[in-house]
CSV table of C-alpha atoms in Angstrom, one decimal:
chain,number,residue,atom,x,y,z
A,15,MET,CA,-5.0,28.6,145.6
A,16,PRO,CA,-5.3,32.1,147.9
A,17,SER,CA,-7.8,33.7,148.9
A,18,ARG,CA,-10.2,35.4,146.6
A,19,VAL,CA,-12.9,37.7,147.6
A,20,VAL,CA,-15.6,39.9,146.3
A,21,ARG,CA,-16.8,42.9,148.3
A,22,TYR,CA,-20.0,45.4,146.8
A,23,ARG,CA,-18.0,48.3,148.7
A,24,PRO,CA,-18.9,52.2,147.2
A,25,GLY,CA,-17.0,54.9,147.6
A,26,PRO,CA,-14.2,56.6,146.0
A,27,SER,CA,-12.2,54.0,143.0
A,28,PRO,CA,-10.5,55.2,140.3
A,29,ALA,CA,-11.4,53.9,137.1
A,30,VAL,CA,-9.2,51.3,136.5
A,31,ALA,CA,-12.0,49.0,135.0
A,32,GLU,CA,-14.3,49.5,131.7
A,33,PRO,CA,-17.7,49.0,133.0
A,34,GLY,CA,-19.6,47.6,130.0
A,35,SER,CA,-17.7,44.8,128.6
A,36,LEU,CA,-17.8,43.1,132.5
A,37,ALA,CA,-21.0,44.2,133.1
A,38,ARG,CA,-21.4,41.6,130.0
A,39,ARG,CA,-19.3,39.4,131.6
A,40,PHE,CA,-21.4,39.2,135.4
A,41,ALA,CA,-24.6,38.3,133.2
A,42,ALA,CA,-23.0,35.5,131.3
A,43,ILE,CA,-21.1,34.1,135.1
A,44,ARG,CA,-24.3,34.4,136.6
A,45,GLU,CA,-26.6,32.6,133.0
A,46,GLN,CA,-23.7,29.7,133.2
A,47,LEU,CA,-23.6,29.7,137.0
A,48,HIS,CA,-27.7,28.5,137.6
A,49,VAL,CA,-27.4,32.0,140.2
A,50,PRO,CA,-30.7,32.9,140.9
A,51,ASP,CA,-32.1,36.1,139.3
A,52,GLY,CA,-34.1,37.7,141.9
A,53,PHE,CA,-36.8,35.9,143.6
A,54,PRO,CA,-40.1,33.9,143.2
A,55,ALA,CA,-43.4,35.3,144.1
A,56,GLU,CA,-44.4,33.3,146.5
A,57,VAL,CA,-41.0,33.5,148.8
A,58,LEU,CA,-41.6,37.7,148.5
A,59,ALA,CA,-45.3,37.6,149.2
A,60,GLU,CA,-44.2,34.7,152.3
A,61,ALA,CA,-41.3,37.6,153.1
A,62,ASP,CA,-43.2,40.3,153.6
A,63,GLN,CA,-46.4,37.9,155.5
A,64,ALA,CA,-43.6,37.7,157.9
A,65,VAL,CA,-42.4,40.6,158.3
A,66,ALA,CA,-46.3,42.2,158.9
A,67,ALA,CA,-47.3,39.8,161.9
A,68,ALA,CA,-43.8,40.7,163.7
A,69,VAL,CA,-44.8,42.6,167.4
A,70,ASP,CA,-42.8,44.9,167.9
A,71,GLY,CA,-39.7,44.1,166.0
A,72,ALA,CA,-39.9,40.0,166.6
A,73,GLY,CA,-40.8,37.0,163.8
A,74,GLY,CA,-44.0,35.5,164.8
A,75,GLY,CA,-41.9,32.2,165.9
A,76,SER,CA,-39.8,34.8,168.9
A,77,ARG,CA,-42.8,35.3,170.8
A,78,GLY,CA,-42.0,34.7,174.6
A,79,ALA,CA,-39.3,35.4,174.4
A,80,GLN,CA,-36.9,37.1,177.2
A,81,ASP,CA,-36.5,41.1,177.1
A,82,LEU,CA,-33.1,42.2,177.1
A,83,ARG,CA,-33.9,45.5,174.5
A,84,GLU,CA,-32.4,47.5,177.5
A,85,LEU,CA,-28.8,46.4,177.0
A,86,GLY,CA,-26.5,47.7,175.1
A,87,PHE,CA,-25.7,44.9,171.9
A,88,TRP,CA,-23.4,46.3,169.1
A,89,THR,CA,-22.4,45.3,166.3
A,90,LEU,CA,-19.2,44.8,163.5
A,91,ASP,CA,-19.2,44.5,160.5
A,92,PRO,CA,-17.8,45.7,157.0
A,93,VAL,CA,-18.4,49.0,155.9
A,94,GLY,CA,-22.1,49.2,154.4
A,95,SER,CA,-23.0,46.0,155.9
A,96,MET,CA,-26.8,45.8,155.9
A,97,ASP,CA,-27.3,42.0,156.2
A,98,LEU,CA,-26.2,42.1,160.0
A,99,ASP,CA,-26.4,39.0,161.9
A,100,GLN,CA,-24.0,39.2,165.6
A,101,ALA,CA,-24.2,42.3,167.9
A,102,MET,CA,-22.3,40.8,170.7
A,103,LEU,CA,-22.1,42.7,174.6
A,104,LEU,CA,-19.1,42.4,176.8
A,105,GLU,CA,-18.5,42.9,180.5
A,106,ARG,CA,-16.9,41.7,182.9
A,107,SER,CA,-17.3,40.0,185.6
A,108,GLY,CA,-15.1,39.1,188.5
A,109,VAL,CA,-11.3,38.3,187.1
A,110,GLY,CA,-13.1,36.3,184.3
A,111,TYR,CA,-15.7,38.1,181.7
A,112,ARG,CA,-19.7,37.4,180.5
A,113,VAL,CA,-20.0,38.2,176.4
A,114,ARG,CA,-23.1,37.8,175.3
A,115,TYR,CA,-23.7,37.3,171.5
A,116,ALA,CA,-27.0,37.8,169.7
A,117,ILE,CA,-27.1,35.8,166.7
A,118,ALA,CA,-30.7,37.0,164.3
A,119,ASP,CA,-33.1,34.7,165.4
A,120,VAL,CA,-34.2,34.0,161.8
A,121,PRO,CA,-36.1,31.1,162.2
A,122,ALA,CA,-38.6,33.3,163.4
A,123,PHE,CA,-39.3,34.5,159.8
A,124,VAL,CA,-39.1,31.6,158.2
A,125,VAL,CA,-41.9,28.8,158.3
A,126,PRO,CA,-40.3,25.1,157.9
A,127,GLY,CA,-41.3,23.4,154.6
A,128,GLY,CA,-42.6,26.7,153.5
A,129,ALA,CA,-42.0,29.3,150.7
A,130,LEU,CA,-38.8,30.9,152.2
A,131,ASP,CA,-37.3,28.2,153.6
A,132,LEU,CA,-37.6,26.0,150.4
A,133,GLU,CA,-35.8,28.7,148.5
A,134,ALA,CA,-33.0,29.7,151.0
A,135,ARG,CA,-32.4,25.9,150.9
A,136,ARG,CA,-31.5,26.6,146.5
A,137,ARG,CA,-30.1,28.7,147.5
A,138,GLY,CA,-28.1,27.9,150.4
A,139,GLN,CA,-25.3,30.8,151.2
A,140,THR,CA,-25.6,35.0,149.9
A,141,ILE,CA,-23.4,35.5,146.9
A,142,TYR,CA,-21.0,38.1,146.8
A,143,LEU,CA,-20.3,39.7,143.1
A,144,PRO,CA,-19.2,43.0,142.2
A,145,ASP,CA,-21.7,44.4,141.1
A,146,ASP,CA,-24.0,42.9,143.7
A,147,ARG,CA,-25.6,40.6,146.0
A,148,VAL,CA,-27.4,37.8,145.6
A,149,PRO,CA,-28.4,37.4,149.1
A,150,LEU,CA,-30.2,33.8,151.0
A,151,HIS,CA,-32.9,35.5,151.6
A,152,PRO,CA,-35.4,38.5,150.1
A,153,PRO,CA,-33.8,41.8,152.0
A,154,VAL,CA,-36.5,43.1,153.2
A,155,LEU,CA,-35.4,40.0,155.5
A,156,SER,CA,-32.0,39.9,155.2
A,157,GLU,CA,-31.4,43.6,155.3
A,158,GLY,CA,-34.5,44.3,156.7
A,159,ALA,CA,-36.9,43.3,159.9
A,160,ALA,CA,-34.4,40.0,160.6
A,161,SER,CA,-30.9,41.9,160.9
A,162,LEU,CA,-29.8,43.2,163.7
A,163,LEU,CA,-29.5,47.3,162.3
A,164,PRO,CA,-28.9,49.7,164.5
A,165,GLY,CA,-31.9,51.7,167.2
A,166,ARG,CA,-34.1,48.6,165.9
A,167,VAL,CA,-35.9,46.1,168.3
A,168,ARG,CA,-34.6,42.0,166.6
A,169,PRO,CA,-35.5,38.8,168.4
A,170,ALA,CA,-31.8,36.8,168.0
A,171,TYR,CA,-30.8,34.1,169.7
A,172,VAL,CA,-28.8,35.4,172.0
A,173,TRP,CA,-25.9,32.8,173.6
A,174,GLU,CA,-24.0,34.1,176.9
A,175,PHE,CA,-20.5,32.9,179.0
A,176,GLU,CA,-19.2,32.8,181.2
A,177,LEU,CA,-15.7,33.6,181.3
A,178,ASP,CA,-12.6,32.9,182.9
A,179,ALA,CA,-9.6,35.3,183.4
A,180,ASP,CA,-8.0,32.8,180.5
A,181,ALA,CA,-10.6,34.0,178.8
A,182,VAL,CA,-12.0,30.2,178.8
A,183,PRO,CA,-15.6,29.3,179.4
A,184,THR,CA,-16.6,28.1,182.7
A,185,SER,CA,-20.8,28.5,181.6
A,186,THR,CA,-22.8,28.4,178.5
A,187,ARG,CA,-26.3,28.8,177.6
A,188,VAL,CA,-28.4,29.9,174.5
A,189,ARG,CA,-32.6,31.5,174.4
A,190,ARG,CA,-34.1,33.3,173.0
A,191,ALA,CA,-34.4,36.9,173.1
A,192,LEU,CA,-35.6,40.8,172.1
A,193,VAL,CA,-32.3,43.0,171.8
A,194,ARG,CA,-31.9,46.6,170.5
A,195,SER,CA,-28.0,47.0,169.2
A,196,VAL,CA,-27.2,50.9,170.1
A,197,ALA,CA,-24.2,51.5,167.2
A,198,ARG,CA,-22.9,49.7,164.1
A,199,ARG,CA,-19.5,49.4,164.3
A,200,ASP,CA,-16.9,48.9,161.5
A,201,TYR,CA,-13.7,47.1,161.4
A,202,GLY,CA,-12.0,50.2,161.0
A,203,GLN,CA,-13.4,52.4,163.1
A,204,VAL,CA,-12.4,49.6,165.7
A,205,GLN,CA,-8.6,49.4,165.3
A,206,ALA,CA,-8.9,53.6,165.0
A,207,THR,CA,-9.8,53.4,168.7
A,208,VAL,CA,-7.3,50.7,169.8
A,209,ASP,CA,-4.6,52.7,168.3
A,210,ALA,CA,-5.6,56.2,169.2
A,211,GLU,CA,-5.7,54.4,173.0
A,212,THR,CA,-9.6,55.9,173.0
A,213,PRO,CA,-11.3,54.6,176.2
A,214,ASP,CA,-14.0,52.7,174.3
A,215,GLU,CA,-14.2,50.3,177.1
A,216,GLN,CA,-16.5,47.3,174.9
A,217,VAL,CA,-13.4,47.7,172.3
A,218,VAL,CA,-10.7,47.4,175.4
A,219,LEU,CA,-12.9,43.7,176.5
A,220,LEU,CA,-12.8,42.7,173.0
A,221,ARG,CA,-9.5,43.6,172.6
A,222,GLU,CA,-8.5,41.6,176.1
A,223,ILE,CA,-11.1,38.7,175.4
A,224,GLY,CA,-9.3,38.7,171.5
A,225,ARG,CA,-5.6,37.9,172.6
A,226,LYS,CA,-6.9,35.9,174.8
A,227,ARG,CA,-9.0,33.3,172.1
A,228,GLN,CA,-6.1,33.8,169.9
A,229,ALA,CA,-3.7,32.3,173.5
A,230,LEU,CA,-5.5,29.8,173.3
A,231,GLU,CA,-5.8,28.8,169.8
A,232,GLN,CA,-2.7,28.6,170.1
A,233,GLN,CA,-1.9,26.8,172.6
A,234,ARG,CA,-4.4,23.7,171.4
A,235,GLY,CA,-2.6,24.2,167.8
A,236,GLY,CA,-5.0,25.9,166.1
A,237,ALA,CA,-3.5,27.5,162.8
A,238,SER,CA,-5.3,30.3,160.3
A,239,LEU,CA,-3.1,30.8,157.1
A,240,PRO,CA,-2.2,34.9,156.2
A,241,MET,CA,-3.4,34.5,153.3
A,242,PRO,CA,-3.7,38.0,150.3
A,243,GLU,CA,-7.1,38.9,150.7
A,244,GLN,CA,-7.7,39.8,146.5
A,245,GLN,CA,-10.4,42.2,146.7
A,246,VAL,CA,-12.8,43.1,144.0
A,247,VAL,CA,-13.8,46.7,144.7
A,248,HIS,CA,-17.1,48.2,143.3
A,249,ASP,CA,-17.1,52.1,143.9
A,250,GLY,CA,-20.7,52.6,142.9
A,251,ALA,CA,-20.9,54.2,139.5
A,252,GLY,CA,-19.4,50.5,137.4
A,253,ARG,CA,-15.4,51.4,138.6
A,254,TYR,CA,-13.8,48.7,140.0
A,255,ARG,CA,-10.1,47.9,140.9
A,256,LEU,CA,-8.6,44.8,143.1
A,257,GLU,CA,-6.5,45.5,146.5
A,258,TYR,CA,-4.8,43.0,148.3
A,259,ARG,CA,-6.7,44.3,151.5
A,260,PRO,CA,-4.7,43.8,155.0
A,261,PRO,CA,-6.4,43.2,158.2
A,262,VAL,CA,-6.8,44.9,161.2
A,263,GLU,CA,-6.2,43.3,164.7
A,264,ALA,CA,-10.3,44.0,165.2
A,265,GLU,CA,-11.1,41.5,163.0
A,266,ASP,CA,-9.8,38.4,164.3
A,267,TRP,CA,-10.7,39.6,167.4
A,268,ASN,CA,-14.7,39.7,166.5
A,269,ALA,CA,-13.7,36.2,165.1
A,270,GLN,CA,-12.3,34.8,168.1
A,271,ILE,CA,-16.2,35.8,169.6
A,272,SER,CA,-18.0,34.1,166.6
A,273,LEU,CA,-14.8,31.0,167.2
A,274,LEU,CA,-16.2,30.8,170.8
A,275,THR,CA,-20.0,30.8,169.7
A,276,GLY,CA,-19.3,27.7,167.5
A,277,MET,CA,-16.8,25.7,169.5
A,278,ALA,CA,-19.6,25.9,172.2
A,279,ALA,CA,-22.6,24.7,169.2
A,280,ALA,CA,-20.3,21.6,168.5
A,281,GLN,CA,-19.8,20.9,172.1
A,282,LEU,CA,-23.3,21.0,172.3
A,283,MET,CA,-24.2,18.6,169.3
A,284,LEU,CA,-21.6,16.7,170.1
A,285,THR,CA,-23.6,16.3,174.4
A,286,GLY,CA,-26.8,16.2,172.9
A,287,GLY,CA,-26.4,13.6,170.3
A,288,VAL,CA,-27.8,15.7,167.2
A,289,GLY,CA,-26.0,18.6,165.3
A,290,VAL,CA,-24.6,19.3,161.7
A,291,LEU,CA,-20.8,19.9,162.8
A,292,ARG,CA,-18.1,22.1,160.3
A,293,THR,CA,-15.2,20.1,159.6
A,294,MET,CA,-12.0,19.6,158.0
A,295,PRO,CA,-9.5,16.3,158.4
A,296,ALA,CA,-5.8,16.7,159.3
A,297,PRO,CA,-3.2,17.5,157.1
A,298,GLN,CA,-1.8,14.8,155.6
A,299,GLN,CA,2.2,13.5,157.4
A,300,ASP,CA,3.2,13.2,153.9
A,301,SER,CA,1.5,16.6,153.1
A,302,VAL,CA,3.2,18.3,155.9
A,303,ARG,CA,6.6,16.7,155.3
A,304,ARG,CA,5.7,18.7,151.7
A,305,PHE,CA,5.6,21.4,153.1
A,306,ARG,CA,8.9,21.5,155.1
A,307,ARG,CA,11.0,21.1,152.1
A,308,GLN,CA,9.6,23.6,150.4
A,309,ALA,CA,10.7,25.6,153.8
A,310,ARG,CA,14.4,24.3,153.5
A,311,ALA,CA,14.4,25.2,149.9
A,312,LEU,CA,13.2,29.1,150.1
A,313,GLY,CA,15.8,28.8,152.9
A,314,VAL,CA,13.1,29.3,156.2
A,315,PRO,CA,14.3,28.0,159.6
A,316,TRP,CA,10.6,25.6,160.9
A,317,PRO,CA,12.9,24.5,164.4
A,318,ASP,CA,12.2,21.3,164.9
A,319,GLY,CA,9.5,20.3,167.2
A,320,GLN,CA,6.8,23.6,166.1
A,321,ARG,CA,4.1,22.3,164.9
A,322,TYR,CA,2.4,23.8,161.2
A,323,GLY,CA,0.1,26.4,163.0
A,324,ASP,CA,3.1,28.0,164.8
A,325,PHE,CA,4.9,28.3,161.7
A,326,LEU,CA,2.3,29.7,159.7
A,327,ARG,CA,1.8,32.4,162.9
A,328,SER,CA,5.6,33.2,161.4
A,329,LEU,CA,4.9,34.0,158.7
A,330,GLN,CA,5.3,38.1,157.5
A,331,ARG,CA,3.2,38.7,154.3
A,332,ALA,CA,5.7,41.2,152.8
A,333,ASP,CA,8.8,38.3,152.5
A,334,PRO,CA,8.9,36.9,148.5
A,335,ARG,CA,9.7,34.0,150.6
A,336,HIS,CA,7.7,33.8,153.1
A,337,LEU,CA,4.7,35.2,150.6
A,338,ALA,CA,5.1,31.7,148.0
A,339,LEU,CA,4.9,29.3,151.1
A,340,ILE,CA,2.0,31.1,152.7
A,341,HIS,CA,0.1,30.2,149.3
A,342,GLU,CA,2.0,26.4,149.1
A,343,ALA,CA,0.0,25.7,152.9
A,344,THR,CA,-3.3,25.6,151.3
A,345,SER,CA,-2.2,22.4,149.8
A,346,LEU,CA,-2.8,21.6,154.1
A,347,PHE,CA,-6.2,23.6,154.9
A,348,ARG,CA,-8.0,21.5,152.4
A,349,GLY,CA,-11.0,18.9,152.4
A,350,ALA,CA,-13.8,20.9,155.1
A,351,GLY,CA,-17.6,19.9,154.5
A,352,TYR,CA,-20.3,20.0,156.7
A,353,THR,CA,-20.7,16.4,158.8
A,354,SER,CA,-24.6,16.0,160.0
A,355,PHE,CA,-25.2,13.7,163.2
A,356,ASP,CA,-28.7,11.9,165.5
A,357,GLY,CA,-27.6,9.3,167.3
A,358,ALA,CA,-24.5,7.8,166.7
A,359,LEU,CA,-22.0,10.4,166.9
A,360,PRO,CA,-19.6,10.7,163.5
A,361,GLU,CA,-16.3,10.2,163.7
A,362,ALA,CA,-14.7,12.7,162.0
A,363,ARG,CA,-15.9,15.7,164.4
A,364,GLU,CA,-13.3,18.1,163.9
A,365,HIS,CA,-11.9,21.2,162.3
A,366,ALA,CA,-8.2,21.3,162.1
A,367,ALA,CA,-7.8,24.3,161.6
A,368,VAL,CA,-10.0,25.3,164.9
A,369,ALA,CA,-8.5,22.3,166.5
A,370,ALA,CA,-11.7,21.7,167.8
A,371,PRO,CA,-15.2,20.2,166.8
A,372,TYR,CA,-17.0,23.3,165.4
A,373,ALA,CA,-20.3,24.5,163.8
A,374,HIS,CA,-21.6,27.1,161.7
A,375,VAL,CA,-24.0,28.9,163.9
A,376,THR,CA,-23.7,32.3,163.9
A,377,ALA,CA,-24.5,33.7,160.6
A,378,PRO,CA,-28.2,32.8,160.1
A,379,LEU,CA,-28.5,35.4,157.5
A,380,ARG,CA,-26.7,34.7,154.6
A,381,ARG,CA,-25.9,31.1,155.3
A,382,LEU,CA,-28.2,28.4,155.3
A,383,VAL,CA,-26.9,25.8,158.0
A,384,ASP,CA,-27.3,28.4,160.7
A,385,ARG,CA,-30.4,28.3,160.9
A,386,PHE,CA,-31.2,24.8,162.0
A,387,GLY,CA,-27.6,25.0,164.3
A,388,LEU,CA,-29.2,27.3,166.2
A,389,VAL,CA,-32.6,26.1,166.8
A,390,VAL,CA,-30.8,22.5,167.8
A,391,CYS,CA,-28.3,24.5,170.6
A,392,ALA,CA,-31.2,26.5,171.2
A,393,ALA,CA,-33.8,23.0,172.5
A,394,LEU,CA,-30.3,21.7,173.3
A,395,SER,CA,-29.5,24.1,176.0
A,396,ALA,CA,-33.3,24.4,178.2
A,397,GLY,CA,-33.2,21.0,177.7
A,398,GLN,CA,-36.2,20.2,175.3
A,399,PRO,CA,-36.8,17.7,172.2
A,400,VAL,CA,-35.3,19.4,169.0
A,401,PRO,CA,-37.8,20.4,166.8
A,402,GLU,CA,-38.4,17.2,164.0
A,403,TRP,CA,-38.8,20.0,161.6
A,404,ALA,CA,-34.8,21.0,161.9
A,405,ARG,CA,-34.3,17.2,162.8
A,406,THR,CA,-35.5,16.1,159.7
A,407,ALA,CA,-33.1,18.2,157.6
A,408,LEU,CA,-29.7,17.4,159.4
A,409,GLY,CA,-29.2,14.4,156.8
A,410,GLN,CA,-29.7,16.6,154.0
A,411,LEU,CA,-27.6,20.2,154.5
A,412,PRO,CA,-24.3,18.7,153.4
A,413,ALA,CA,-25.2,18.2,150.0
A,414,LEU,CA,-27.1,21.6,150.0
A,415,MET,CA,-24.5,23.7,151.9
A,416,SER,CA,-21.6,21.6,149.1
A,417,GLU,CA,-23.7,22.4,146.2
A,418,GLY,CA,-24.2,26.6,147.8
A,419,ASP,CA,-19.8,26.3,148.2
A,420,ARG,CA,-19.0,25.1,144.7
A,421,ARG,CA,-21.2,27.4,143.4
A,422,ALA,CA,-19.8,30.7,145.3
A,423,GLY,CA,-16.4,30.0,145.1
A,424,ALA,CA,-17.4,29.5,141.5
A,425,VAL,CA,-18.3,33.0,141.3
A,426,GLU,CA,-16.4,34.3,143.3
A,427,ARG,CA,-12.6,33.2,141.2
A,428,ALA,CA,-14.9,33.3,137.3
A,429,CYS,CA,-15.3,37.4,138.7
A,430,THR,CA,-11.7,38.0,140.0
A,431,ASP,CA,-10.8,37.0,136.8
A,432,ALA,CA,-13.5,39.0,134.9
A,433,VAL,CA,-12.0,41.7,137.2
A,434,GLU,CA,-8.1,41.1,136.5
A,435,ALA,CA,-8.8,40.8,132.8
A,436,ALA,CA,-10.7,44.8,132.9
A,437,VAL,CA,-7.9,46.0,135.0
A,438,LEU,CA,-4.8,44.8,132.6
A,439,VAL,CA,-6.5,45.7,128.8
A,440,SER,CA,-5.0,49.3,128.4
A,441,GLN,CA,-1.6,47.9,130.3
A,442,VAL,CA,-0.5,45.5,127.0
A,443,GLY,CA,2.9,45.8,126.6
A,444,ALA,CA,3.3,46.8,130.2
A,445,ASP,CA,5.9,45.1,132.9
A,446,PHE,CA,5.3,44.9,136.5
A,447,ALA,CA,7.0,43.4,140.0
A,448,ALA,CA,6.0,40.7,140.8
A,449,VAL,CA,6.7,37.7,143.0
A,450,VAL,CA,6.6,33.6,142.2
A,451,VAL,CA,4.2,32.5,144.8
A,452,ASP,CA,2.8,28.6,142.8
A,453,ARG,CA,3.3,26.8,140.5
A,454,THR,CA,-0.1,24.8,138.4
A,455,SER,CA,-0.6,21.2,137.6
A,456,ARG,CA,1.7,21.6,134.2
A,457,GLN,CA,4.6,23.2,136.9
A,458,VAL,CA,3.1,26.7,134.7
A,459,PRO,CA,4.3,29.8,137.8
A,460,ILE,CA,2.1,31.2,139.5
A,461,VAL,CA,2.5,35.0,139.9
A,462,GLN,CA,1.4,37.4,142.2
A,463,LEU,CA,1.5,41.9,141.3
A,464,SER,CA,1.3,44.0,144.2
A,465,ASP,CA,-0.6,46.7,141.9
A,466,PRO,CA,-3.1,46.4,140.2
A,467,ALA,CA,-3.2,43.4,142.8
A,468,VAL,CA,-3.4,40.7,139.8
A,469,LEU,CA,-2.8,37.0,140.3
A,470,ALA,CA,-2.3,34.9,137.7
A,471,PRO,CA,-0.4,31.8,135.5
A,472,ALA,CA,2.5,33.2,133.8
A,473,GLU,CA,4.5,31.7,131.1
A,474,GLY,CA,8.3,31.7,131.2
A,475,HIS,CA,10.8,30.4,134.5
A,476,GLY,CA,10.6,30.6,137.4
A,477,GLU,CA,10.7,29.8,141.1
A,478,PRO,CA,8.0,30.1,143.6
A,479,GLY,CA,9.7,32.8,146.2
A,480,ASP,CA,11.5,34.5,143.2
A,481,SER,CA,11.2,38.0,142.2
A,482,VAL,CA,10.9,38.5,139.0
A,483,THR,CA,9.1,41.8,136.2
A,484,VAL,CA,6.3,39.8,134.1
A,485,THR,CA,4.6,42.2,131.0
A,486,VAL,CA,1.7,41.3,129.8
A,487,ARG,CA,1.3,40.4,126.5
A,488,GLY,CA,-2.4,40.6,125.9
A,489,ALA,CA,-6.0,40.4,128.6
A,490,ASP,CA,-9.4,38.8,127.4
A,491,VAL,CA,-12.2,40.1,129.6
A,492,ALA,CA,-15.2,37.8,127.7
A,493,ALA,CA,-13.1,34.9,128.7
A,494,GLY,CA,-11.9,36.1,131.7
A,495,ARG,CA,-8.1,35.6,131.4
A,496,VAL,CA,-4.6,37.2,131.0
A,497,ASP,CA,-1.3,36.2,129.4
A,498,LEU,CA,1.3,36.8,131.2
A,499,VAL,CA,5.1,36.5,130.7
A,500,ILE,CA,8.0,36.3,132.9
A,501,ARG,CA,10.3,38.4,131.0
A,502,ALA,CA,13.2,38.6,133.6
A,503,GLY,CA,14.1,36.6,137.1
A,504,PRO,CA,16.5,37.1,139.3
A,505,ARG,CA,19.2,37.3,138.4
A,506,ALA,CA,18.9,38.9,135.2
A,507,ALA,CA,16.8,41.4,136.8
A,508,GLN,CA,20.1,42.2,138.9
A,509,ALA,CA,22.4,42.0,136.5
């Protein structure tokens, strides 16, 4: 199924959904899926104590860290983000580059085995709903003392990479440090700077390094899926809308810095014989052959010898046939999970979409596993033993993260279904242009409307890639269900 993303994003928005029914539905989803409601008193008390114990902005666990406060780190995140996990500083180094990547030092604030630690293990990750977020850590940490907010001294794990002229790393190290971000930027700002050709050395370097890392990903055989991102947007006043958010290039350049770090973390772990990897198996050959047949049936050329990752990069979301193929390609991206090890190396080491071993270490404010990965990597980089509390937890992390992923995914799907229904309640009887992009397990067509950005099954006949007209027969917010019927297919529409 397509990418569905729930975001809380303040800003103007047309009143396309009745807020009362949605508020009730969101509350029901929270209850049904056992989403945590607030933090226990002992967790809040421990978080307050950790903040109070901070020295010069650093948590107690980071005393003795290197002082990098005078360097010009900066953050790049979606508009309105407060839980800022990463900050970067990019430089030229001879014919190559030096990349410093600061990651929030959450371990500096969390006592192993304490109330904060246990509560984070129970949650697994931050959960996003259209009207709010349910954070992994109390906001006093995730949006305050541990977040890399501009102008604030913060503890961080700073990764330092030396890259050659092609952006291939020649050296890597990670250590604890104190940093101070000098600017908070969002993707739109950075992309506008690029598009306007404004002279900004940091942005110029991000583009250079990002594009070279993209080229390396292509050489490795990495594959990214250009899936339309169905997004629920909340204006802060109870109104919602659905949209397909077009990504900007700056997002992928930023992602390449994170991927560079995750790949380096995996190599440290594999060399040291201890850690936890993010893994995904390569697609089965039967799945690739089936996908080739689908491309042929839709009339989309796939040259012999071209890798599926390169083929996916060539697909254009504006073309209905390509859009259907993008949805079908989700069958190639299945089975992602976490693999922990201590001693013998695991057989499954690679993340097929990255085309390399990979580990999550860049989002510790929002994802549990990253906190442990950072501690492991810092110890290995320094040639020191991995702390026993982190080592002991490694075997538990795959199950904890799997449960967190399951809950977050279920919440995301249920909330998006509810907003889709709310958007269409006032449109019963109306017709919309759509594209058939997939089929359910019962061979019911799945259609994608462009405006509003609804993705749902529809009764009737249609093959993937068909442009059709659908009629809204009903919508039920409480059930999160819409009733669509395909009224006209390609031939009928042209008649």
